[in-house]
Structures are given as C-alpha cells and as structure tokens.
XYZ file of C-alpha atoms in Angstrom:
310
model
C -19.481 118.747 -14.110
C -18.845 115.728 -11.473
C -15.553 114.190 -10.628
C -16.188 111.182 -13.730
C -16.639 113.636 -16.214
C -20.244 114.016 -16.403
C -22.478 116.940 -17.433
C -25.728 117.331 -15.550
C -28.286 119.562 -14.240
C -28.427 120.675 -11.110
C -31.439 122.413 -9.110
C -31.171 124.659 -6.870
C -32.150 127.644 -4.583
C -29.901 130.292 -3.023
C -30.755 133.628 -1.074
C -28.693 136.370 -2.040
C -27.993 138.899 1.160
C -24.942 140.337 2.240
C -22.389 139.708 5.298
C -23.102 140.040 9.045
C -20.142 142.733 8.835
C -19.947 146.762 9.000
C -17.271 147.004 6.135
C -18.975 143.918 3.966
C -22.404 145.740 4.279
C -21.078 148.773 3.081
C -19.456 147.651 0.397
C -23.169 145.817 -0.596
C -24.222 149.121 0.182
C -21.862 150.729 -1.847
C -22.788 147.776 -5.325
C -26.851 148.985 -4.944
C -26.218 152.394 -5.222
C -23.773 152.507 -8.133
C -25.875 149.774 -9.893
C -29.479 151.733 -8.442
C -30.869 152.346 -11.495
C -30.052 148.901 -14.059
C -30.269 145.377 -11.344
C -28.909 143.711 -14.090
C -25.187 144.473 -13.364
C -25.715 143.202 -9.870
C -27.707 140.161 -11.199
C -25.068 138.967 -13.831
C -21.991 139.349 -11.125
C -23.411 137.527 -8.588
C -25.000 135.143 -11.019
C -21.003 134.369 -12.084
C -20.577 133.976 -8.322
C -22.811 131.416 -7.598
C -22.157 129.483 -10.785
C -18.415 129.398 -9.728
C -18.693 128.266 -7.050
C -20.971 125.954 -8.201
C -18.481 124.137 -10.259
C -14.924 124.278 -8.401
C -17.963 122.553 -5.907
C -19.102 120.628 -7.798
C -16.043 118.830 -9.789
C -14.315 117.200 -6.679
C -16.997 115.162 -5.804
C -18.814 112.137 -7.027
C -22.530 111.527 -9.030
C -23.602 108.839 -5.949
C -21.534 111.852 -3.259
C -24.088 114.872 -5.647
C -27.081 112.715 -5.395
C -26.956 111.108 -1.853
C -29.828 110.871 0.128
C -32.123 112.503 -3.638
C -34.136 110.767 -5.104
C -32.644 109.922 -8.697
C -34.303 110.252 -11.729
C -32.638 110.340 -15.619
C -33.173 113.501 -17.483
C -34.379 112.018 -21.509
C -31.983 110.019 -23.192
C -29.905 108.452 -20.134
C -30.867 105.722 -18.323
C -27.471 106.444 -15.775
C -29.280 106.624 -12.144
C -31.850 104.025 -13.478
C -28.975 101.481 -13.475
C -27.343 103.375 -10.038
C -30.619 102.247 -8.836
C -30.955 98.456 -10.014
C -26.457 98.515 -9.011
C -27.474 99.665 -5.976
C -30.807 97.359 -5.045
C -28.461 94.120 -6.000
C -25.744 95.315 -4.685
C -28.705 95.086 -1.068
C -29.575 91.861 -1.787
C -26.429 89.772 -2.587
C -25.394 91.680 0.947
C -28.557 90.122 2.352
C -27.376 86.917 0.896
C -23.230 87.120 2.005
C -24.443 88.509 6.104
C -26.687 85.225 6.133
C -23.768 83.526 4.440
C -21.262 84.358 7.746
C -23.706 84.471 10.172
C -24.550 80.744 9.217
C -20.674 80.199 9.510
C -20.390 82.235 12.153
C -22.857 79.404 14.119
C -20.673 76.355 13.117
C -18.204 77.833 13.754
C -18.480 78.936 17.302
C -20.942 75.675 17.687
C -17.467 73.524 17.372
C -15.715 75.808 18.775
C -17.523 75.406 22.230
C -17.125 71.798 21.454
C -13.848 71.629 21.207
C -12.668 74.199 23.838
C -15.093 72.342 26.140
C -13.446 68.797 25.686
C -9.981 71.179 26.261
C -11.461 72.381 29.385
C -12.390 68.851 30.403
C -8.184 68.231 29.181
C -7.034 70.249 30.534
C -8.878 70.243 34.062
C -7.977 66.495 34.050
C -3.501 67.529 33.526
C -4.350 69.865 36.277
C -5.425 67.470 38.459
C -2.316 65.287 37.994
C -0.227 68.125 38.000
C -1.748 68.838 40.807
C -1.489 66.116 43.139
C 2.607 65.265 42.099
C 2.536 69.134 42.401
C 1.250 68.392 46.133
C 3.238 64.808 46.904
C 7.043 67.447 45.445
C 5.848 69.957 48.474
C 4.948 67.255 50.719
C 7.922 65.483 50.373
C 10.127 69.029 50.258
C 8.040 69.593 53.383
C 9.885 66.504 55.077
C 12.482 67.042 54.002
C 13.243 70.525 55.301
C 11.461 69.364 59.102
C 14.270 67.298 59.182
C 16.879 69.487 57.685
C 15.045 72.177 60.447
C 15.055 69.365 63.019
C 18.693 68.974 62.629
C 19.361 72.831 62.554
C 17.455 73.679 65.720
C 19.750 70.283 66.814
C 22.716 71.831 65.972
C 21.999 75.370 67.270
C 22.094 74.362 70.668
C 24.824 72.476 70.330
C 26.331 75.347 69.256
C 25.275 77.866 71.726
C 26.118 75.872 73.916
C 29.303 75.501 72.880
C 29.231 79.199 72.536
C 28.127 80.474 75.675
C 30.980 78.074 77.301
C 34.046 79.710 75.517
C 32.267 83.002 76.251
C 31.868 82.449 79.600
C 36.277 81.897 79.797
C 36.787 84.367 77.567
C 35.167 87.174 79.934
C 36.860 85.132 82.676
C 40.314 84.937 80.768
C 39.481 89.151 80.285
C 37.651 90.622 82.851
C 41.348 88.243 85.085
C 43.746 90.360 81.603
C 41.377 93.864 83.399
C 43.124 92.764 87.125
C 46.263 92.399 85.752
C 46.497 95.102 83.426
C 44.614 97.358 86.608
C 47.001 96.225 88.552
C 50.446 97.125 86.008
C 48.555 100.492 85.837
C 48.988 101.008 89.978
C 52.261 99.395 90.672
C 53.745 101.904 87.563
C 51.509 105.707 88.533
C 53.284 104.624 92.157
C 56.485 104.173 90.990
C 56.869 107.034 88.377
C 54.533 109.145 91.658
C 57.625 107.442 93.369
C 60.183 108.788 91.206
C 58.076 112.156 90.512
C 58.644 112.777 94.463
C 62.549 112.368 94.788
C 62.480 114.321 91.595
C 60.413 117.315 93.071
C 62.378 116.955 96.293
C 66.274 117.091 94.856
C 65.212 119.913 92.150
C 63.038 122.430 95.034
C 67.122 121.463 97.246
C 69.145 122.520 94.186
C 66.876 125.454 93.941
C 66.796 126.294 97.302
C 70.520 125.734 97.534
C 70.864 128.027 94.041
C 68.519 131.234 95.460
C 70.883 130.814 99.010
C 73.801 130.973 96.626
C 72.702 133.689 94.625
C 71.571 136.014 97.530
C 74.895 135.573 99.271
C 76.377 136.858 96.058
C 74.655 139.625 95.667
C 75.052 140.814 99.447
C 78.343 140.224 98.893
C 77.969 142.673 95.360
C 75.750 144.945 96.911
C 79.013 145.352 100.278
C 81.071 145.326 97.771
C 79.107 148.350 96.114
C 78.303 150.136 98.251
C 81.892 149.791 100.072
C 83.548 151.151 96.556
C 80.760 153.808 96.979
C 82.236 155.146 99.940
C 86.217 155.369 98.642
C 85.377 156.844 95.091
C 83.262 159.074 97.201
C 85.956 160.071 100.186
C 88.564 160.634 97.670
C 86.060 162.899 95.302
C 85.368 164.998 99.204
C 89.794 165.371 100.246
C 90.384 165.911 96.174
C 88.509 168.334 96.193
C 88.881 169.993 99.324
C 92.152 169.720 97.955
C 91.717 171.810 94.408
C 89.504 173.855 96.835
C 92.696 174.622 99.248
C 95.288 175.258 96.387
C 92.006 178.171 95.452
C 92.616 179.715 97.666
C 95.935 179.663 98.409
C 96.266 180.982 95.132
C 93.896 183.382 95.470
C 95.480 184.333 98.240
C 98.882 184.747 96.783
C 97.348 186.942 93.785
C 95.854 189.512 96.606
C 99.612 189.552 97.947
C 101.014 189.942 94.587
C 98.166 192.444 93.115
C 99.388 194.493 97.045
C 103.799 193.698 96.016
C 102.975 195.833 92.435
C 101.134 198.349 93.702
C 104.298 199.188 96.541
C 106.688 198.549 93.086
C 105.584 200.799 91.412
C 103.960 198.284 88.216
C 104.254 195.045 86.970
C 107.688 195.506 85.189
C 108.933 195.712 88.745
C 107.263 193.220 89.902
C 108.869 191.121 87.120
C 112.452 192.406 87.806
C 111.942 191.698 91.616
C 110.329 188.422 90.343
C 113.351 187.332 88.876
C 116.222 188.011 91.301
C 114.078 186.890 93.890
C 113.623 182.947 92.069
C 118.025 183.407 90.697
C 116.976 184.634 87.211
C 119.820 186.877 86.671
C 122.757 184.414 88.779
C 120.986 180.856 86.199
C 120.886 183.450 82.701
C 124.166 184.027 83.285
C 125.684 181.120 83.941
C 124.076 179.452 81.356
C 125.968 182.421 79.433
C 128.983 181.528 80.315
C 128.141 178.243 79.975
C 127.780 178.773 76.214
C 131.473 180.904 75.951
C 133.010 178.975 78.276
C 136.399 176.869 76.080
C 136.328 179.243 72.582
C 138.826 181.429 71.661
C 137.090 185.056 71.211
C 139.006 187.387 69.707
C 138.466 190.965 70.950
C 139.879 194.198 69.036
C 139.903 198.592 69.836
C 139.890 200.727 68.333
C 142.479 203.865 68.887
C 143.100 206.946 67.242
C 143.169 204.943 63.804
C 145.012 202.206 64.600
C 144.437 198.315 65.146
C 145.342 195.635 67.347
C 145.080 191.869 68.347
C-alpha cells in the first residue's frame, strides 16, 4: 500500500545471502544447520523479512515514485495508470504551449527593452556630453581662479620671504651682539672671581701659617715646661729617695748599736730601763705624779699597837 493508501502488486526478484562478515556468516551457517531437515522454515523467515521491509519502504512512497521511469500497466478492473499516462501527456502538451508563449513574450519584451535601452543610452550620452561640457567650463574657471590665487600666493610668499630674511638677519646680528656682551660679562665676572679667590686664598694661607707658627711656639713651650717639670720631679724624687735611704741606713746602724747594748746590759729589760733613764722618763713620771697630787690634803693613817691616831 502506497502513501495514497493504494494497493498494487509489485513484481520483484530478490537474491538472498549472508552478509560478508564473520559473525553474519556464522549466524547464517547456524540457521541452515538447525533447519537442514525442513527448508520451508528458512523460506518463511526470509519471506517474512522481505515482505515486512518492502511494505515499510513502499508505505513512505507515492505511486508515481514507485513506478517512476517504468512502463505502467493497469491490472484488470483498474484505469489508474492509463489516466496517469493521459495526465502526463496533457501536462506535457500544456507545458509546451506555456513554454512557447513565454518564449514569444520574452522575445517581445526583450525587443522593447532593447529599443528603450537604446533611447536611454542616447539620452544619457547627450546628458553626459552636456554635463561634461559644463564640467569642463567649470574646471577651466576653477583652474584660472586657482592660477590667479597661486600667483598671488607666490608674490606674497616672495615678499614674506624677503621680510623674513631681513628680520632673521637682524635677529642674528642682535643675537651675536648679545652673545658677545654675555661673553664679555662672563669674562669680567670670572676675572673678578679669580681676583677674590686669590685674595681669599692668600689671606687663608697667611692665617694658616700664623696659626701654625703660634701652635709650633706654644707646643715647644709646653714641651719645655713638661721637660722642666719632669726634671724637677726626678730631682725631688732622687733627693727624697736618698734621704730615706740615709735614714734607713741610720736606723739600721742604730739597731745594730742597740743590739750590742742589749747584749752588754744583759737583756731587753735592762736596755728598756737604760733608755728610760737616758730619756729622763723616771723624772717625768715623778713630776707628773707630783703635779697630780699637788693641792690635795691626804690623810695618812698609821697603826701602832692597835691604836690609831690621826
């Protein structure tokens, strides 16, 4: 059944075989082996697949698409293909008439367009000629005006150039004069600076020399004072040392004499008593005791046979 729901008989020839792949060949061989005794089962399976696939394909096509470029023949009781043939013949005839009419129309239109285009081109050429002539006149007038303006500009430029050259010469002379004056002022300034620097340098060097001389004199005087002080200190130190040495020697000799005297007197106790007598120590002690009790009224008690008189 076609897309238009029309039924028809489709003569067809199919070649049945396995796909040229290993798995497909294995499946095909397995199917034949399983149905080796009853071939009708395989035929039913193949027929079912062919009919199903054919119906699916034809159902998406029109009758004209199915029998395109094929000789169409009606089955008994049907006039579909004969009517379809007449329709195609009439359609071709009408299309031929339409094509002839369109060709004639295109010819007439083309001829009219050609004539109109020729007239347009002539008018355009005339207009372009007039415009070109006007344009040429305008360009000539513009060129004359530009030439006059250019001549005026050139004359003005020449005058300006002369004035500019004169002014530049005057400015250059003034600049040179200014540079000369500036150079002269710089020279005078440098001379004055050099003079002041020389004076300052001489004064500074003179002051430095005076300061150095005063420092040298003071340094020498300080060195002399230091030397004298050192000599005096050394002399005093030597005198004190000599005096101490002589005193130590005297003490040593006296110690030796006292040692010999101790031996002669018979011991230190006798020597001590001798020194106290020599220095008047006993007299001094007696005098001191007398002075201590002078003016006192001491009571003297004496005992005789048990009686006491005072």
